[in-house]
mmCIF file with all atom_site columns, C-alpha atoms in Angstrom:
data_model
loop_
_atom_site.group_PDB
_atom_site.id
_atom_site.type_symbol
_atom_site.label_atom_id
_atom_site.label_alt_id
_atom_site.label_comp_id
_atom_site.label_asym_id
_atom_site.label_entity_id
_atom_site.label_seq_id
_atom_site.pdbx_PDB_ins_code
_atom_site.Cartn_x
_atom_site.Cartn_y
_atom_site.Cartn_z
_atom_site.occupancy
_atom_site.B_iso_or_equiv
_atom_site.pdbx_formal_charge
_atom_site.auth_seq_id
_atom_site.auth_comp_id
_atom_site.auth_asym_id
_atom_site.auth_atom_id
_atom_site.pdbx_PDB_model_num
ATOM 1   C CA . UNK A 1 1   ? -46.798 -35.416 30.282 1.00 0.00 ? 1   UNK A CA 1
ATOM 2   C CA . UNK A 1 2   ? -45.483 -33.732 33.480 1.00 0.00 ? 2   UNK A CA 1
ATOM 3   C CA . UNK A 1 3   ? -42.204 -35.006 34.994 1.00 0.00 ? 3   UNK A CA 1
ATOM 4   C CA . UNK A 1 4   ? -40.685 -34.358 38.302 1.00 0.00 ? 4   UNK A CA 1
ATOM 5   C CA . UNK A 1 5   ? -37.251 -33.013 37.340 1.00 0.00 ? 5   UNK A CA 1
ATOM 6   C CA . UNK A 1 6   ? -35.412 -33.571 40.519 1.00 0.00 ? 6   UNK A CA 1
ATOM 7   C CA . UNK A 1 7   ? -36.942 -37.186 40.804 1.00 0.00 ? 7   UNK A CA 1
ATOM 8   C CA . UNK A 1 8   ? -35.890 -37.979 37.241 1.00 0.00 ? 8   UNK A CA 1
ATOM 9   C CA . UNK A 1 9   ? -32.308 -36.676 37.676 1.00 0.00 ? 9   UNK A CA 1
ATOM 10  C CA . UNK A 1 10  ? -31.904 -38.472 40.905 1.00 0.00 ? 10  UNK A CA 1
ATOM 11  C CA . UNK A 1 11  ? -33.197 -41.709 39.276 1.00 0.00 ? 11  UNK A CA 1
ATOM 12  C CA . UNK A 1 12  ? -30.865 -41.457 36.347 1.00 0.00 ? 12  UNK A CA 1
ATOM 13  C CA . UNK A 1 13  ? -27.828 -40.640 38.370 1.00 0.00 ? 13  UNK A CA 1
ATOM 14  C CA . UNK A 1 14  ? -28.601 -43.478 40.880 1.00 0.00 ? 14  UNK A CA 1
ATOM 15  C CA . UNK A 1 15  ? -29.035 -46.244 38.077 1.00 0.00 ? 15  UNK A CA 1
ATOM 16  C CA . UNK A 1 16  ? -25.636 -45.007 36.576 1.00 0.00 ? 16  UNK A CA 1
ATOM 17  C CA . UNK A 1 17  ? -23.620 -46.212 39.656 1.00 0.00 ? 17  UNK A CA 1
ATOM 18  C CA . UNK A 1 18  ? -21.146 -48.930 38.950 1.00 0.00 ? 18  UNK A CA 1
ATOM 19  C CA . UNK A 1 19  ? -21.582 -48.607 35.150 1.00 0.00 ? 19  UNK A CA 1
ATOM 20  C CA . UNK A 1 20  ? -19.937 -47.168 32.231 1.00 0.00 ? 20  UNK A CA 1
ATOM 21  C CA . UNK A 1 21  ? -21.517 -43.871 32.952 1.00 0.00 ? 21  UNK A CA 1
ATOM 22  C CA . UNK A 1 22  ? -19.853 -43.707 36.386 1.00 0.00 ? 22  UNK A CA 1
ATOM 23  C CA . UNK A 1 23  ? -16.530 -44.689 34.712 1.00 0.00 ? 23  UNK A CA 1
ATOM 24  C CA . UNK A 1 24  ? -16.950 -41.797 32.233 1.00 0.00 ? 24  UNK A CA 1
ATOM 25  C CA . UNK A 1 25  ? -18.218 -39.501 34.869 1.00 0.00 ? 25  UNK A CA 1
ATOM 26  C CA . UNK A 1 26  ? -21.468 -38.909 32.961 1.00 0.00 ? 26  UNK A CA 1
ATOM 27  C CA . UNK A 1 27  ? -23.855 -36.922 35.162 1.00 0.00 ? 27  UNK A CA 1
ATOM 28  C CA . UNK A 1 28  ? -27.522 -36.118 34.532 1.00 0.00 ? 28  UNK A CA 1
ATOM 29  C CA . UNK A 1 29  ? -28.078 -32.445 34.993 1.00 0.00 ? 29  UNK A CA 1
ATOM 30  C CA . UNK A 1 30  ? -31.334 -31.157 33.454 1.00 0.00 ? 30  UNK A CA 1
ATOM 31  C CA . UNK A 1 31  ? -34.720 -32.672 32.504 1.00 0.00 ? 31  UNK A CA 1
ATOM 32  C CA . UNK A 1 32  ? -38.007 -31.382 30.991 1.00 0.00 ? 32  UNK A CA 1
ATOM 33  C CA . UNK A 1 33  ? -40.872 -32.057 28.690 1.00 0.00 ? 33  UNK A CA 1
ATOM 34  C CA . UNK A 1 34  ? -39.293 -34.476 26.004 1.00 0.00 ? 34  UNK A CA 1
ATOM 35  C CA . UNK A 1 35  ? -35.667 -34.009 26.864 1.00 0.00 ? 35  UNK A CA 1
ATOM 36  C CA . UNK A 1 36  ? -32.769 -34.851 29.090 1.00 0.00 ? 36  UNK A CA 1
ATOM 37  C CA . UNK A 1 37  ? -29.335 -33.414 29.510 1.00 0.00 ? 37  UNK A CA 1
ATOM 38  C CA . UNK A 1 38  ? -26.158 -35.079 30.847 1.00 0.00 ? 38  UNK A CA 1
ATOM 39  C CA . UNK A 1 39  ? -22.494 -33.802 30.865 1.00 0.00 ? 39  UNK A CA 1
ATOM 40  C CA . UNK A 1 40  ? -19.239 -35.509 30.710 1.00 0.00 ? 40  UNK A CA 1
ATOM 41  C CA . UNK A 1 41  ? -15.716 -34.158 31.392 1.00 0.00 ? 41  UNK A CA 1
ATOM 42  C CA . UNK A 1 42  ? -13.227 -34.142 28.454 1.00 0.00 ? 42  UNK A CA 1
ATOM 43  C CA . UNK A 1 43  ? -9.744  -35.257 29.683 1.00 0.00 ? 43  UNK A CA 1
ATOM 44  C CA . UNK A 1 44  ? -7.180  -37.842 28.872 1.00 0.00 ? 44  UNK A CA 1
ATOM 45  C CA . UNK A 1 45  ? -9.525  -40.576 30.179 1.00 0.00 ? 45  UNK A CA 1
ATOM 46  C CA . UNK A 1 46  ? -11.780 -40.071 27.132 1.00 0.00 ? 46  UNK A CA 1
ATOM 47  C CA . UNK A 1 47  ? -9.129  -39.112 24.519 1.00 0.00 ? 47  UNK A CA 1
ATOM 48  C CA . UNK A 1 48  ? -8.065  -40.859 21.371 1.00 0.00 ? 48  UNK A CA 1
ATOM 49  C CA . UNK A 1 49  ? -4.336  -41.052 20.681 1.00 0.00 ? 49  UNK A CA 1
ATOM 50  C CA . UNK A 1 50  ? -4.307  -37.663 19.050 1.00 0.00 ? 50  UNK A CA 1
ATOM 51  C CA . UNK A 1 51  ? -5.421  -36.010 22.325 1.00 0.00 ? 51  UNK A CA 1
ATOM 52  C CA . UNK A 1 52  ? -8.972  -35.317 21.197 1.00 0.00 ? 52  UNK A CA 1
ATOM 53  C CA . UNK A 1 53  ? -12.392 -36.575 22.468 1.00 0.00 ? 53  UNK A CA 1
ATOM 54  C CA . UNK A 1 54  ? -12.799 -40.058 21.327 1.00 0.00 ? 54  UNK A CA 1
ATOM 55  C CA . UNK A 1 55  ? -15.782 -40.635 19.056 1.00 0.00 ? 55  UNK A CA 1
ATOM 56  C CA . UNK A 1 56  ? -16.716 -43.751 20.984 1.00 0.00 ? 56  UNK A CA 1
ATOM 57  C CA . UNK A 1 57  ? -16.933 -41.668 24.339 1.00 0.00 ? 57  UNK A CA 1
ATOM 58  C CA . UNK A 1 58  ? -19.272 -39.166 22.458 1.00 0.00 ? 58  UNK A CA 1
ATOM 59  C CA . UNK A 1 59  ? -21.343 -42.142 21.333 1.00 0.00 ? 59  UNK A CA 1
ATOM 60  C CA . UNK A 1 60  ? -21.418 -43.602 24.929 1.00 0.00 ? 60  UNK A CA 1
ATOM 61  C CA . UNK A 1 61  ? -22.586 -40.137 26.114 1.00 0.00 ? 61  UNK A CA 1
ATOM 62  C CA . UNK A 1 62  ? -25.313 -40.117 23.422 1.00 0.00 ? 62  UNK A CA 1
ATOM 63  C CA . UNK A 1 63  ? -26.587 -43.644 24.060 1.00 0.00 ? 63  UNK A CA 1
ATOM 64  C CA . UNK A 1 64  ? -26.613 -43.039 27.856 1.00 0.00 ? 64  UNK A CA 1
ATOM 65  C CA . UNK A 1 65  ? -28.667 -39.846 27.865 1.00 0.00 ? 65  UNK A CA 1
ATOM 66  C CA . UNK A 1 66  ? -30.983 -41.043 24.938 1.00 0.00 ? 66  UNK A CA 1
ATOM 67  C CA . UNK A 1 67  ? -31.698 -44.496 26.675 1.00 0.00 ? 67  UNK A CA 1
ATOM 68  C CA . UNK A 1 68  ? -32.183 -42.853 30.038 1.00 0.00 ? 68  UNK A CA 1
ATOM 69  C CA . UNK A 1 69  ? -34.580 -40.388 28.468 1.00 0.00 ? 69  UNK A CA 1
ATOM 70  C CA . UNK A 1 70  ? -36.767 -43.078 27.159 1.00 0.00 ? 70  UNK A CA 1
ATOM 71  C CA . UNK A 1 71  ? -37.581 -43.801 30.851 1.00 0.00 ? 71  UNK A CA 1
ATOM 72  C CA . UNK A 1 72  ? -39.744 -40.750 30.834 1.00 0.00 ? 72  UNK A CA 1
ATOM 73  C CA . UNK A 1 73  ? -42.163 -42.777 28.732 1.00 0.00 ? 73  UNK A CA 1
ATOM 74  C CA . UNK A 1 74  ? -42.223 -46.289 30.222 1.00 0.00 ? 74  UNK A CA 1
ATOM 75  C CA . UNK A 1 75  ? -43.507 -48.075 33.383 1.00 0.00 ? 75  UNK A CA 1
ATOM 76  C CA . UNK A 1 76  ? -40.200 -49.145 34.899 1.00 0.00 ? 76  UNK A CA 1
ATOM 77  C CA . UNK A 1 77  ? -42.078 -51.892 36.845 1.00 0.00 ? 77  UNK A CA 1
ATOM 78  C CA . UNK A 1 78  ? -43.017 -53.868 33.667 1.00 0.00 ? 78  UNK A CA 1
ATOM 79  C CA . UNK A 1 79  ? -40.999 -52.286 30.832 1.00 0.00 ? 79  UNK A CA 1
ATOM 80  C CA . UNK A 1 80  ? -37.347 -51.793 30.116 1.00 0.00 ? 80  UNK A CA 1
ATOM 81  C CA . UNK A 1 81  ? -35.402 -50.026 27.327 1.00 0.00 ? 81  UNK A CA 1
ATOM 82  C CA . UNK A 1 82  ? -32.693 -51.348 24.886 1.00 0.00 ? 82  UNK A CA 1
ATOM 83  C CA . UNK A 1 83  ? -30.723 -49.336 22.488 1.00 0.00 ? 83  UNK A CA 1
ATOM 84  C CA . UNK A 1 84  ? -30.945 -51.010 19.080 1.00 0.00 ? 84  UNK A CA 1
ATOM 85  C CA . UNK A 1 85  ? -29.302 -48.569 16.643 1.00 0.00 ? 85  UNK A CA 1
ATOM 86  C CA . UNK A 1 86  ? -27.150 -45.479 16.992 1.00 0.00 ? 86  UNK A CA 1
ATOM 87  C CA . UNK A 1 87  ? -25.522 -43.164 14.491 1.00 0.00 ? 87  UNK A CA 1
ATOM 88  C CA . UNK A 1 88  ? -23.118 -40.275 15.018 1.00 0.00 ? 88  UNK A CA 1
ATOM 89  C CA . UNK A 1 89  ? -21.639 -37.485 13.013 1.00 0.00 ? 89  UNK A CA 1
ATOM 90  C CA . UNK A 1 90  ? -18.568 -35.985 14.628 1.00 0.00 ? 90  UNK A CA 1
ATOM 91  C CA . UNK A 1 91  ? -18.383 -32.436 13.409 1.00 0.00 ? 91  UNK A CA 1
ATOM 92  C CA . UNK A 1 92  ? -15.884 -30.720 15.717 1.00 0.00 ? 92  UNK A CA 1
ATOM 93  C CA . UNK A 1 93  ? -13.131 -31.764 18.014 1.00 0.00 ? 93  UNK A CA 1
ATOM 94  C CA . UNK A 1 94  ? -12.488 -30.891 21.612 1.00 0.00 ? 94  UNK A CA 1
ATOM 95  C CA . UNK A 1 95  ? -9.445  -31.479 23.754 1.00 0.00 ? 95  UNK A CA 1
ATOM 96  C CA . UNK A 1 96  ? -10.568 -30.501 27.193 1.00 0.00 ? 96  UNK A CA 1
ATOM 97  C CA . UNK A 1 97  ? -13.446 -29.067 29.102 1.00 0.00 ? 97  UNK A CA 1
ATOM 98  C CA . UNK A 1 98  ? -16.956 -30.428 29.354 1.00 0.00 ? 98  UNK A CA 1
ATOM 99  C CA . UNK A 1 99  ? -19.437 -31.843 26.777 1.00 0.00 ? 99  UNK A CA 1
ATOM 100 C CA . UNK A 1 100 ? -23.191 -31.809 27.182 1.00 0.00 ? 100 UNK A CA 1
ATOM 101 C CA . UNK A 1 101 ? -25.491 -34.385 25.567 1.00 0.00 ? 101 UNK A CA 1
ATOM 102 C CA . UNK A 1 102 ? -29.087 -33.178 25.002 1.00 0.00 ? 102 UNK A CA 1
ATOM 103 C CA . UNK A 1 103 ? -31.580 -35.840 24.027 1.00 0.00 ? 103 UNK A CA 1
ATOM 104 C CA . UNK A 1 104 ? -34.894 -34.717 22.384 1.00 0.00 ? 104 UNK A CA 1
ATOM 105 C CA . UNK A 1 105 ? -37.656 -37.008 21.359 1.00 0.00 ? 105 UNK A CA 1
ATOM 106 C CA . UNK A 1 106 ? -38.329 -37.387 17.629 1.00 0.00 ? 106 UNK A CA 1
ATOM 107 C CA . UNK A 1 107 ? -40.838 -40.279 17.776 1.00 0.00 ? 107 UNK A CA 1
ATOM 108 C CA . UNK A 1 108 ? -42.442 -41.833 20.703 1.00 0.00 ? 108 UNK A CA 1
ATOM 109 C CA . UNK A 1 109 ? -44.195 -45.107 19.814 1.00 0.00 ? 109 UNK A CA 1
ATOM 110 C CA . UNK A 1 110 ? -45.362 -47.967 22.047 1.00 0.00 ? 110 UNK A CA 1
ATOM 111 C CA . UNK A 1 111 ? -42.358 -50.181 21.142 1.00 0.00 ? 111 UNK A CA 1
ATOM 112 C CA . UNK A 1 112 ? -39.873 -47.652 19.650 1.00 0.00 ? 112 UNK A CA 1
ATOM 113 C CA . UNK A 1 113 ? -38.498 -44.418 20.650 1.00 0.00 ? 113 UNK A CA 1
ATOM 114 C CA . UNK A 1 114 ? -36.344 -42.257 18.238 1.00 0.00 ? 114 UNK A CA 1
ATOM 115 C CA . UNK A 1 115 ? -34.030 -39.636 19.919 1.00 0.00 ? 115 UNK A CA 1
ATOM 116 C CA . UNK A 1 116 ? -31.846 -36.865 18.438 1.00 0.00 ? 116 UNK A CA 1
ATOM 117 C CA . UNK A 1 117 ? -28.831 -36.209 20.672 1.00 0.00 ? 117 UNK A CA 1
ATOM 118 C CA . UNK A 1 118 ? -26.744 -33.071 20.291 1.00 0.00 ? 118 UNK A CA 1
ATOM 119 C CA . UNK A 1 119 ? -23.371 -33.084 21.955 1.00 0.00 ? 119 UNK A CA 1
ATOM 120 C CA . UNK A 1 120 ? -22.135 -29.534 22.440 1.00 0.00 ? 120 UNK A CA 1
ATOM 121 C CA . UNK A 1 121 ? -19.151 -27.933 24.299 1.00 0.00 ? 121 UNK A CA 1
ATOM 122 C CA . UNK A 1 122 ? -19.436 -25.295 27.022 1.00 0.00 ? 122 UNK A CA 1
ATOM 123 C CA . UNK A 1 123 ? -19.853 -22.423 24.384 1.00 0.00 ? 123 UNK A CA 1
ATOM 124 C CA . UNK A 1 124 ? -22.664 -24.390 22.687 1.00 0.00 ? 124 UNK A CA 1
ATOM 125 C CA . UNK A 1 125 ? -20.646 -25.396 19.671 1.00 0.00 ? 125 UNK A CA 1
ATOM 126 C CA . UNK A 1 126 ? -22.038 -28.594 18.187 1.00 0.00 ? 126 UNK A CA 1
ATOM 127 C CA . UNK A 1 127 ? -19.453 -31.406 18.608 1.00 0.00 ? 127 UNK A CA 1
ATOM 128 C CA . UNK A 1 128 ? -21.480 -34.485 17.371 1.00 0.00 ? 128 UNK A CA 1
ATOM 129 C CA . UNK A 1 129 ? -25.049 -35.032 16.139 1.00 0.00 ? 129 UNK A CA 1
ATOM 130 C CA . UNK A 1 130 ? -26.351 -38.470 17.109 1.00 0.00 ? 130 UNK A CA 1
ATOM 131 C CA . UNK A 1 131 ? -29.592 -40.436 16.330 1.00 0.00 ? 131 UNK A CA 1
ATOM 132 C CA . UNK A 1 132 ? -30.601 -43.321 18.733 1.00 0.00 ? 132 UNK A CA 1
ATOM 133 C CA . UNK A 1 133 ? -33.422 -45.805 18.322 1.00 0.00 ? 133 UNK A CA 1
ATOM 134 C CA . UNK A 1 134 ? -34.672 -47.609 21.528 1.00 0.00 ? 134 UNK A CA 1
ATOM 135 C CA . UNK A 1 135 ? -36.844 -50.648 21.790 1.00 0.00 ? 135 UNK A CA 1
ATOM 136 C CA . UNK A 1 136 ? -39.408 -50.772 24.555 1.00 0.00 ? 136 UNK A CA 1
ATOM 137 C CA . UNK A 1 137 ? -39.624 -54.375 25.975 1.00 0.00 ? 137 UNK A CA 1
ATOM 138 C CA . UNK A 1 138 ? -42.046 -55.920 28.407 1.00 0.00 ? 138 UNK A CA 1
ATOM 139 C CA . UNK A 1 139 ? -40.218 -57.471 31.405 1.00 0.00 ? 139 UNK A CA 1
ATOM 140 C CA . UNK A 1 140 ? -40.581 -61.172 31.880 1.00 0.00 ? 140 UNK A CA 1
#
């Protein structure tokens, strides 16, 4: 499979407008064979009450990048993607800066995609490790 990195990033960032991804300032920044990377700023808008990155914001980043990555493998004209299960292990906290979500394909079937998403900080420290299952549906 060969992808046009610039076209894929433009597509992902365009469909994020007026969505939760825009609200959280998630930006898709890199793509390649079987992976997609997005970044999200860590500030008070994504904090939990103790001033740390909220686990739900981490999961939103993970599901956003993993679901977008499934578009590598579908025909957008007659298929669409739905996240059906996500799990997350939050391993380290962060108060400010930027986190990066990198989705890598584990299993690519006709109707199910399984992704591993690693959320890291600017130094490459693992913040959360997530697993996402997407279902591929035929558009009506």
